Coordinates of C-alpha atoms and ligand atoms in Angstrom, one line a residue:
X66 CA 0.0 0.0 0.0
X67 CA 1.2 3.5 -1.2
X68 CA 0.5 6.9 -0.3
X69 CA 1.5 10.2 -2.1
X70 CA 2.7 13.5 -1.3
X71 CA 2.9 16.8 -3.3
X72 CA 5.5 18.9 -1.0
X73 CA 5.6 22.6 -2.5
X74 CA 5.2 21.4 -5.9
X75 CA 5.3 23.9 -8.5
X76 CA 5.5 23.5 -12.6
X77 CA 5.7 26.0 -15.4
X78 CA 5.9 25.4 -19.3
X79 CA 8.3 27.7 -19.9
X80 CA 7.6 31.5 -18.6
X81 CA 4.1 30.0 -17.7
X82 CA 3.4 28.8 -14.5
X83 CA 0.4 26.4 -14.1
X84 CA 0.9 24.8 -10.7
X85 CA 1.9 26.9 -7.9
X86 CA 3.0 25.6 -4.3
X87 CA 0.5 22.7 -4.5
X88 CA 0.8 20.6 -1.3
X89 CA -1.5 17.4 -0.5
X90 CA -1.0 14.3 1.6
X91 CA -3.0 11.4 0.3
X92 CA -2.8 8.8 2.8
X93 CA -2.6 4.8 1.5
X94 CA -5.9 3.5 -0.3
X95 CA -7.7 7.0 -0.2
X96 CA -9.9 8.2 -3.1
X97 CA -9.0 11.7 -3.7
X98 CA -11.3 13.5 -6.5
X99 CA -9.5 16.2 -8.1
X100 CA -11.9 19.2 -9.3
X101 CA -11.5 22.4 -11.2
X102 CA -12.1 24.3 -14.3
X103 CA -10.6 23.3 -17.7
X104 CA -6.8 24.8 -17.7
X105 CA -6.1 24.7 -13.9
X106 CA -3.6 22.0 -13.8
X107 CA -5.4 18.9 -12.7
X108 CA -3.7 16.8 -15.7
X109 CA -0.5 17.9 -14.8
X110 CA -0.3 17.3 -12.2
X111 CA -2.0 13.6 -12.2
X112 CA 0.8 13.3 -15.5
X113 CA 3.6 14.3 -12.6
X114 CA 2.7 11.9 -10.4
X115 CA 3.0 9.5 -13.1
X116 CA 6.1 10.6 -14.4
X117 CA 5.3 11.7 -17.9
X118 CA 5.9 15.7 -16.8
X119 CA 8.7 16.5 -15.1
X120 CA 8.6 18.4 -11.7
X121 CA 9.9 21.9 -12.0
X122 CA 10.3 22.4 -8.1
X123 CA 9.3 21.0 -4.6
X124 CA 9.3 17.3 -4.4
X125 CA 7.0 14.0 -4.9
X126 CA 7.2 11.1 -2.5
X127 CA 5.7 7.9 -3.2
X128 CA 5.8 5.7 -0.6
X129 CA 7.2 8.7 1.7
X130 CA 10.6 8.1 -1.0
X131 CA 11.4 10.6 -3.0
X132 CA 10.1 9.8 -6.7
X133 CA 10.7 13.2 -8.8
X134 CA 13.5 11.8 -10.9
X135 CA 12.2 7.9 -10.6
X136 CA 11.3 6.7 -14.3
X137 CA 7.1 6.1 -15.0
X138 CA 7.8 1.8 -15.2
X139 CA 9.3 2.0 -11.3
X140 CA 6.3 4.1 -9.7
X141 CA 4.0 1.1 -9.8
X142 CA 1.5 3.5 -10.8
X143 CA -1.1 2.9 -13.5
X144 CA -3.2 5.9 -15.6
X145 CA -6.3 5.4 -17.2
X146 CA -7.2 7.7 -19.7
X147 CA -10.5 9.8 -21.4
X148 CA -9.5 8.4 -24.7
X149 CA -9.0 4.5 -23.6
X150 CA -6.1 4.1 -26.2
X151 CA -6.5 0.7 -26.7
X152 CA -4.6 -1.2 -29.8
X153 CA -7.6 -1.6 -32.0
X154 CA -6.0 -4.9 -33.3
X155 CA -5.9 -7.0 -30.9
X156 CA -9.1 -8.2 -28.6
X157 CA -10.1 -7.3 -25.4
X158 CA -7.8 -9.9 -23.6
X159 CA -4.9 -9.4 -25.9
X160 CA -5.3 -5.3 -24.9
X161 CA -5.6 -6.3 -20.6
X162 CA -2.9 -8.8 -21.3
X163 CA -0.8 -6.9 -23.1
X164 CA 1.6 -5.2 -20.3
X165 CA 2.4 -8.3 -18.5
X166 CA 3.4 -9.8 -22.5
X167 CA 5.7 -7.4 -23.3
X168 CA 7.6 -8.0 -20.1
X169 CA 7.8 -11.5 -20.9
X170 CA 5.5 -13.0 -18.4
X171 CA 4.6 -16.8 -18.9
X172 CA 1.4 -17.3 -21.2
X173 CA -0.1 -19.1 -18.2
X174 CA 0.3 -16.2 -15.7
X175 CA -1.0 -13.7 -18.1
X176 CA -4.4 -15.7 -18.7
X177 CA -4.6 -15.8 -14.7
X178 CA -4.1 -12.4 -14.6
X179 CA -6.9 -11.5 -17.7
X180 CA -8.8 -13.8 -16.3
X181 CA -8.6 -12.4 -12.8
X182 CA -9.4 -8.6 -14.1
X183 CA -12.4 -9.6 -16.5
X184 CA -13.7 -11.6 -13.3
X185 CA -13.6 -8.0 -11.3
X186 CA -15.2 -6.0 -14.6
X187 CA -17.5 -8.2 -15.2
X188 CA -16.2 -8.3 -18.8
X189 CA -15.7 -12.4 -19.5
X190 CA -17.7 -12.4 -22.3
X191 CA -16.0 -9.8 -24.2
X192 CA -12.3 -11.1 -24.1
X193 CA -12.4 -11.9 -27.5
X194 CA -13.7 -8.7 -29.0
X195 CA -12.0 -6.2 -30.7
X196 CA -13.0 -2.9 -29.1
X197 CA -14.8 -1.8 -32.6
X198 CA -17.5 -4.5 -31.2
X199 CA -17.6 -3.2 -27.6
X200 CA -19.6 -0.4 -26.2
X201 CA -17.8 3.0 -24.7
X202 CA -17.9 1.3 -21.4
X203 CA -17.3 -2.2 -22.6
X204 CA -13.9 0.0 -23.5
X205 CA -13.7 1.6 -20.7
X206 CA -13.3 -1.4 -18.6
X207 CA -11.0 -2.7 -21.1
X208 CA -8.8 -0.1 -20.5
X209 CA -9.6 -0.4 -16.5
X210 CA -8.7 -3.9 -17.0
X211 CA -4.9 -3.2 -18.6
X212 CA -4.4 -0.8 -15.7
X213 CA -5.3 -3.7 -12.8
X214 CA -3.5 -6.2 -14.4
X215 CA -0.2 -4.3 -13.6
X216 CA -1.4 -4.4 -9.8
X217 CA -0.2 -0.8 -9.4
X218 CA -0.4 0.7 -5.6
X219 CA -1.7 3.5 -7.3
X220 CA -4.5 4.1 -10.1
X221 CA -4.8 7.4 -11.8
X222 CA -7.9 8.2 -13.2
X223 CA -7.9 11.2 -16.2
X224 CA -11.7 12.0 -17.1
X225 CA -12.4 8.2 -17.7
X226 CA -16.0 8.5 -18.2
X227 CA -16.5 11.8 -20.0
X228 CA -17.5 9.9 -23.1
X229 CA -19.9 7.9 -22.1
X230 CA -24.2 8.9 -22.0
X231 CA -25.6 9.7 -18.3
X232 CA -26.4 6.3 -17.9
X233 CA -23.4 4.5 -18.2
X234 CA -21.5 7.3 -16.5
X235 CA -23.3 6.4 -13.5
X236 CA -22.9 2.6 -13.9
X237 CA -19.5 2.7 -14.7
X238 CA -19.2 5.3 -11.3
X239 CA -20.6 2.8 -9.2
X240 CA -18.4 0.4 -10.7
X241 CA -14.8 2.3 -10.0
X242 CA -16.6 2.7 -6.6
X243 CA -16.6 -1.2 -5.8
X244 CA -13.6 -1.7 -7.4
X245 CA -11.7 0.9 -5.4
X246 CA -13.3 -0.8 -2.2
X247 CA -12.0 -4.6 -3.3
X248 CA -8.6 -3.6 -4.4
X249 CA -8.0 -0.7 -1.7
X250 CA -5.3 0.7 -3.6
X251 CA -4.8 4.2 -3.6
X252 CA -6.9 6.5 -6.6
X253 CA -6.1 10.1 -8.0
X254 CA -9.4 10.5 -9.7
X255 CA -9.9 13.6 -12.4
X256 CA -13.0 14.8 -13.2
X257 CA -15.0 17.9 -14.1
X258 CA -18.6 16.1 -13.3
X259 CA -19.3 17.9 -9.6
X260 CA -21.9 14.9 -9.3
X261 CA -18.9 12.1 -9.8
X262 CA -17.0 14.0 -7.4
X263 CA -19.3 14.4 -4.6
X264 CA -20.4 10.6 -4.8
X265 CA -16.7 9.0 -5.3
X266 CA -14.3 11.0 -3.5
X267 CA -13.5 10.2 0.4
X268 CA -11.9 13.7 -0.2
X269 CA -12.4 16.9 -2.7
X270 CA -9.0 18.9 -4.0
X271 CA -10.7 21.6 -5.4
X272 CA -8.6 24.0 -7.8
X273 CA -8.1 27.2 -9.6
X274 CA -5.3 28.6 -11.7
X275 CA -3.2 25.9 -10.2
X276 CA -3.9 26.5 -6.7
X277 CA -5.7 24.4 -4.1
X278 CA -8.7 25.7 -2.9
X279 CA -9.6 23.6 -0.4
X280 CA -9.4 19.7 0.4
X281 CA -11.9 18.1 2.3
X282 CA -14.8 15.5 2.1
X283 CA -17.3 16.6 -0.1
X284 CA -20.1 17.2 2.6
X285 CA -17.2 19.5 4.3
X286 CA -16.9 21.5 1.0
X287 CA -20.4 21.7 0.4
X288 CA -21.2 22.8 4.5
X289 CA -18.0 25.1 4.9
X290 CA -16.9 26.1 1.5
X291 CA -13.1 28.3 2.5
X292 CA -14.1 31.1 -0.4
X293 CA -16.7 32.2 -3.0
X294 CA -15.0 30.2 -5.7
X295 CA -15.6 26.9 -4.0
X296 CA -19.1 27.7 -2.8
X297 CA -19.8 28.2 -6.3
X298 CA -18.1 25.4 -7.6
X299 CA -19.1 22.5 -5.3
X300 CA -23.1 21.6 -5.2
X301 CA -25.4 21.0 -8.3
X302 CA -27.0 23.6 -9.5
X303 CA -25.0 25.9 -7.9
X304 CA -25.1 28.6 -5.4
X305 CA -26.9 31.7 -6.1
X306 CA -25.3 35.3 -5.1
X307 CA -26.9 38.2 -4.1
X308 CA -24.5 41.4 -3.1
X309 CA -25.2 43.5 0.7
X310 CA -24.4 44.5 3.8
X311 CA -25.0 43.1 6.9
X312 CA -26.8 45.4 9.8
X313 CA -27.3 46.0 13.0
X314 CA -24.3 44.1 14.4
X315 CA -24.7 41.1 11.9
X316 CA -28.5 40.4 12.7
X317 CA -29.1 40.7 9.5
X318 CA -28.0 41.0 5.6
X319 CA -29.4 44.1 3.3
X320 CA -29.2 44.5 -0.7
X321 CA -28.9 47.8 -1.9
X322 CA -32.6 47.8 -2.9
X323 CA -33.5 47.0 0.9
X324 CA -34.1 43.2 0.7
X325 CA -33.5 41.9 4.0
X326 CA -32.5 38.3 4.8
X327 CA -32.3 37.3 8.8
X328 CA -29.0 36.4 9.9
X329 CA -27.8 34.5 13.7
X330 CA -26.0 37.5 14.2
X331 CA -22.6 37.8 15.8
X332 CA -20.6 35.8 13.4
X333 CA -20.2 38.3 11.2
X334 CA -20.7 41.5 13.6
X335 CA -17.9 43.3 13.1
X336 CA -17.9 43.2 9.3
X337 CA -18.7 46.3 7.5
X338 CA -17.9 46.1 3.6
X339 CA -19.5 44.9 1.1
X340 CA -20.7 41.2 1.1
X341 CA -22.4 38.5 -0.7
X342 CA -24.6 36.5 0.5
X343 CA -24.5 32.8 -0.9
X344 CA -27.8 30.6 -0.6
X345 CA -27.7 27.0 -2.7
X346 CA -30.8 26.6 -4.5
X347 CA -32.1 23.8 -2.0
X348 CA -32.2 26.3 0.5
X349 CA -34.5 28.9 -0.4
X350 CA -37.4 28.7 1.6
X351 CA -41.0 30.3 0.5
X352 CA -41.9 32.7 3.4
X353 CA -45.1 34.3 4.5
X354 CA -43.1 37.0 7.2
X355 CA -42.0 40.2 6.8
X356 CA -38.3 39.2 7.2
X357 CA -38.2 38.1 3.2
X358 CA -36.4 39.1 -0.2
X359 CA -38.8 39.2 -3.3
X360 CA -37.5 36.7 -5.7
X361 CA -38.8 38.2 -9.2
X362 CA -40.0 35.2 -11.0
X363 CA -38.7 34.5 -14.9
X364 CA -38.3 31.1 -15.4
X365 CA -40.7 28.2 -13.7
X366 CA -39.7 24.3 -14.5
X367 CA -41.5 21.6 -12.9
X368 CA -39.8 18.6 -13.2
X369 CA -42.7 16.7 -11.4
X370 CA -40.7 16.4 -7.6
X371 CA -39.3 19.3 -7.7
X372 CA -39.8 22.9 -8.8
X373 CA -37.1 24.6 -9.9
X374 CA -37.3 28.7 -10.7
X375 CA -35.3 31.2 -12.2
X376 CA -35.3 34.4 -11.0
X377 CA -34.3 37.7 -9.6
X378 CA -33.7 39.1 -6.0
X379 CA -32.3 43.2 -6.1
X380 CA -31.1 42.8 -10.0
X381 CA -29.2 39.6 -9.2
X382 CA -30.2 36.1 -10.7
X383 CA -30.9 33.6 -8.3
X384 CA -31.6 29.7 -8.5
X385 CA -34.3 28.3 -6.1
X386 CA -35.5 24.4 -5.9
X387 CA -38.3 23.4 -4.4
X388 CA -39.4 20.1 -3.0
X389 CA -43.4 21.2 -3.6
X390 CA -45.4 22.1 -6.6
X391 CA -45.2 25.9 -6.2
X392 CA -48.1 27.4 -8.6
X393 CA -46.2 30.9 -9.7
X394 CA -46.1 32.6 -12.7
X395 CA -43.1 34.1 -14.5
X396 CA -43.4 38.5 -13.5
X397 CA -44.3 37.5 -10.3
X398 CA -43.5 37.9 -7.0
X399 CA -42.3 35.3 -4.3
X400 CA -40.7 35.9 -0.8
X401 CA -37.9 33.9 -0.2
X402 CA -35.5 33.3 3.0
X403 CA -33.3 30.5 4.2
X404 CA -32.3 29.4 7.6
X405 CA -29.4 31.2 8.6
X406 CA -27.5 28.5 9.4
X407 CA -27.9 28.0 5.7
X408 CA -26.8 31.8 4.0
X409 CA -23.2 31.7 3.7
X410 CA -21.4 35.4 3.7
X411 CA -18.9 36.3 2.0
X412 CA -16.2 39.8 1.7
X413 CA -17.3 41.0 -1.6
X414 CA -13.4 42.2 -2.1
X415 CA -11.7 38.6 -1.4
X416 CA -14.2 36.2 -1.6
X417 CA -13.4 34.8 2.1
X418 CA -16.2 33.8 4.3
X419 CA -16.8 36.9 6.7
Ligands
ATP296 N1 2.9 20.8 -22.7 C1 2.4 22.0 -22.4 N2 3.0 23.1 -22.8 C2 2.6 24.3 -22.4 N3 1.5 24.5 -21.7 C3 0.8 23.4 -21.3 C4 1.3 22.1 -21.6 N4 0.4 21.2 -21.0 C5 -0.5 21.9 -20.4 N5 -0.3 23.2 -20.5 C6 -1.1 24.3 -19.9 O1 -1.1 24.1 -18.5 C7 -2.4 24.5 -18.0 C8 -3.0 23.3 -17.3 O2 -3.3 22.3 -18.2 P1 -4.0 20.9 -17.7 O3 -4.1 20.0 -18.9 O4 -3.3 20.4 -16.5 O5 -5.4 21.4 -17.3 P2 -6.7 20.6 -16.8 O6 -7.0 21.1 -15.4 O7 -6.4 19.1 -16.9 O8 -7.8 21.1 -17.8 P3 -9.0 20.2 -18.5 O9 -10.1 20.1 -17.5 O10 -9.4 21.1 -19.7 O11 -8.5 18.9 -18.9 C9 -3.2 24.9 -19.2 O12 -3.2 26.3 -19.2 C10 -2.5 24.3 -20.4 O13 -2.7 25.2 -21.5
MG297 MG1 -7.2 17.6 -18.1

């Protein structure tokens, strides 16, 4: 069993930096998740750890040993791609075997071995297809199958199921899922679906321009996001925003127009700048007091158990979900709050929780 750790890791291409001062303990047989928008360095840095991209400072430990300078065949680490990149020649067991060949393994061992991964994809009956006659996921465990057949202590995952339909993502999630929990080996997992994130991960690395944002387990990101961006990027849909200032000591949170939202006071007392307040669409709650914000109605969608609607509160668009049928009209008028416990505040300038 294997851990990693990224120790003030940095890389640039050239004059460009695209990692800066990343630094993550991933403790033996943990599934981290890594999450970010397109361009901040979550390839990278997964093609780092498996030594196709070399480290421009800080170091890499595998194993707690030092692995910047170790070659990709002696990290015992295997990748599995977006694009399976399987050799369109051969069948299914000729790709899974096709490691263990090459390094001159017995024909008897590799057969054990094939046979052993299609027994944990459930993907007997396809050995001797050519992945022309397979289905995307049928490839996808292919290519699932070559990476367990090395028995690496360590499985890097790069957007493996971006080209499959909803359904099959979802299968094929569960299915890493399981795996993951018979094998116990340690997974870097890449992804851009928040959903695949929040199901798969025992921890979140959310990132931005090459920084981490925050690591944590995905309830802990979606409870106590550590700034704006992650608050916005963690939860599906996401967060709505609506721009303030909090009164009367923090009892409660003011838009310019004079929409007032009740806060638990005290947290934020002190604060006097301008803030936003951040309520995830789950949380609005329809209100008969006084204490509300009118939520402008544009868009209504029922989608039979829930109702979502599109809106505006002071100018700003906003996102509410309801568990009920709500019978509203787009032009009007509904007054929403949330439980405080449930508005998250944020300092308009830095995007840190006030
Ligand atoms: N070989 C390279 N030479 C120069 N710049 C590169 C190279 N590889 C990646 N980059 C740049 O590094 C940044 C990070 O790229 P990376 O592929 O790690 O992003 P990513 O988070 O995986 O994005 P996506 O979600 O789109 O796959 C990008 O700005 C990219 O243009
Ligand atoms: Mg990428």
């Amino acid at each position: 069993m294997t851990g990693v750790t990224f120790r003030n890791l940095s890389k640039s291409f050239g004059q460009h930096s695209v990692l800066d001062n990343i630094n993550l303990d991933i403790p033996s047989g943990e599934f981290v998740v890594l999450v970010g928008p397109s361009g901040c360095g979550k390839s990278t840095l997964l093609r780092m750890l498996a030594g196709l991209e070399p480290i421009s400072h800080g170091d890499l430990l595998i194993g707690g040993v030092r692995a910047n300078d170790l070659p990709p065949q002696k990290r015992n680490i295997a990748m599995v791609f977006q694009s399976y990149a399987l050799f369109p020649h051969l069948t299914a067991a000729e790709n899974i075997g096709f490691g263990p060949k090459i390094r001159g393994e017995a024909a008897a061992a590799i057969d054990a071995k094939v046979k052993n991964a299609a027994a944990i994809l459930n993907l007997h009956s396809y050995l001797d297809r050519y992945p022309r006659q397979l289905s995307g996921g049928q490839r996808q465990r292919v290519a699932m199958g070559r990476a367990i057949v090395r028995e690496p202590s360590v499985f890097l995952f790069d957007e493996p199921l971006s080209n499959l339909d909803a359904q099959l993502r979802v299968q094929m999630r569960t299915e890493i899922k399981a795996l993951h929990q018979r094998l116990k080996s340690t997974v870097v997992y890449v992804t851009h679906d928040q959903i695949e994130a929040m199901t798969m991960a025992d921890r979140i690395v959310v990132m931005n321009q090459g920084k981490i944002q925050q690591v944590g387990a995905p309830l802990e990101l979606y409870d106590r996001p550590a700034n704006k961006f992650v608050a916005s990027f963690i939860g599906s849909p996401s967060m709505s925003f609506v721009s303030g200032r909090l009164g009367a000591a923090g009892a409660y949170f003011e838009t310019a127009d004079g929409e007032r939202l009740k806060l638990n006071g005290g947290r934020a007392s002190a604060f006097a700048g301008a803030v936003e307040a951040g309520i995830r669409p789950e949380h609005f709650v329809i209100s008969g007091t006084d204490a509300a914000m009118k939520l402008r109605i544009d868009v209504v969608e029922p989608t039979g158990s829930e109702t979502h609607i599109y809106g505006a509160v002071g100018g700003e668009q906003v996102r509410a979900v309801f568990r009920d049928r709500v019978s509203v009209k787009p032009g009007e008028t509904l007054p929403v709050t949330a439980d405080p416990r449930n508005i998250h505040l944020f300092d308009k300038a830095t995007g840190l929780p006030v």
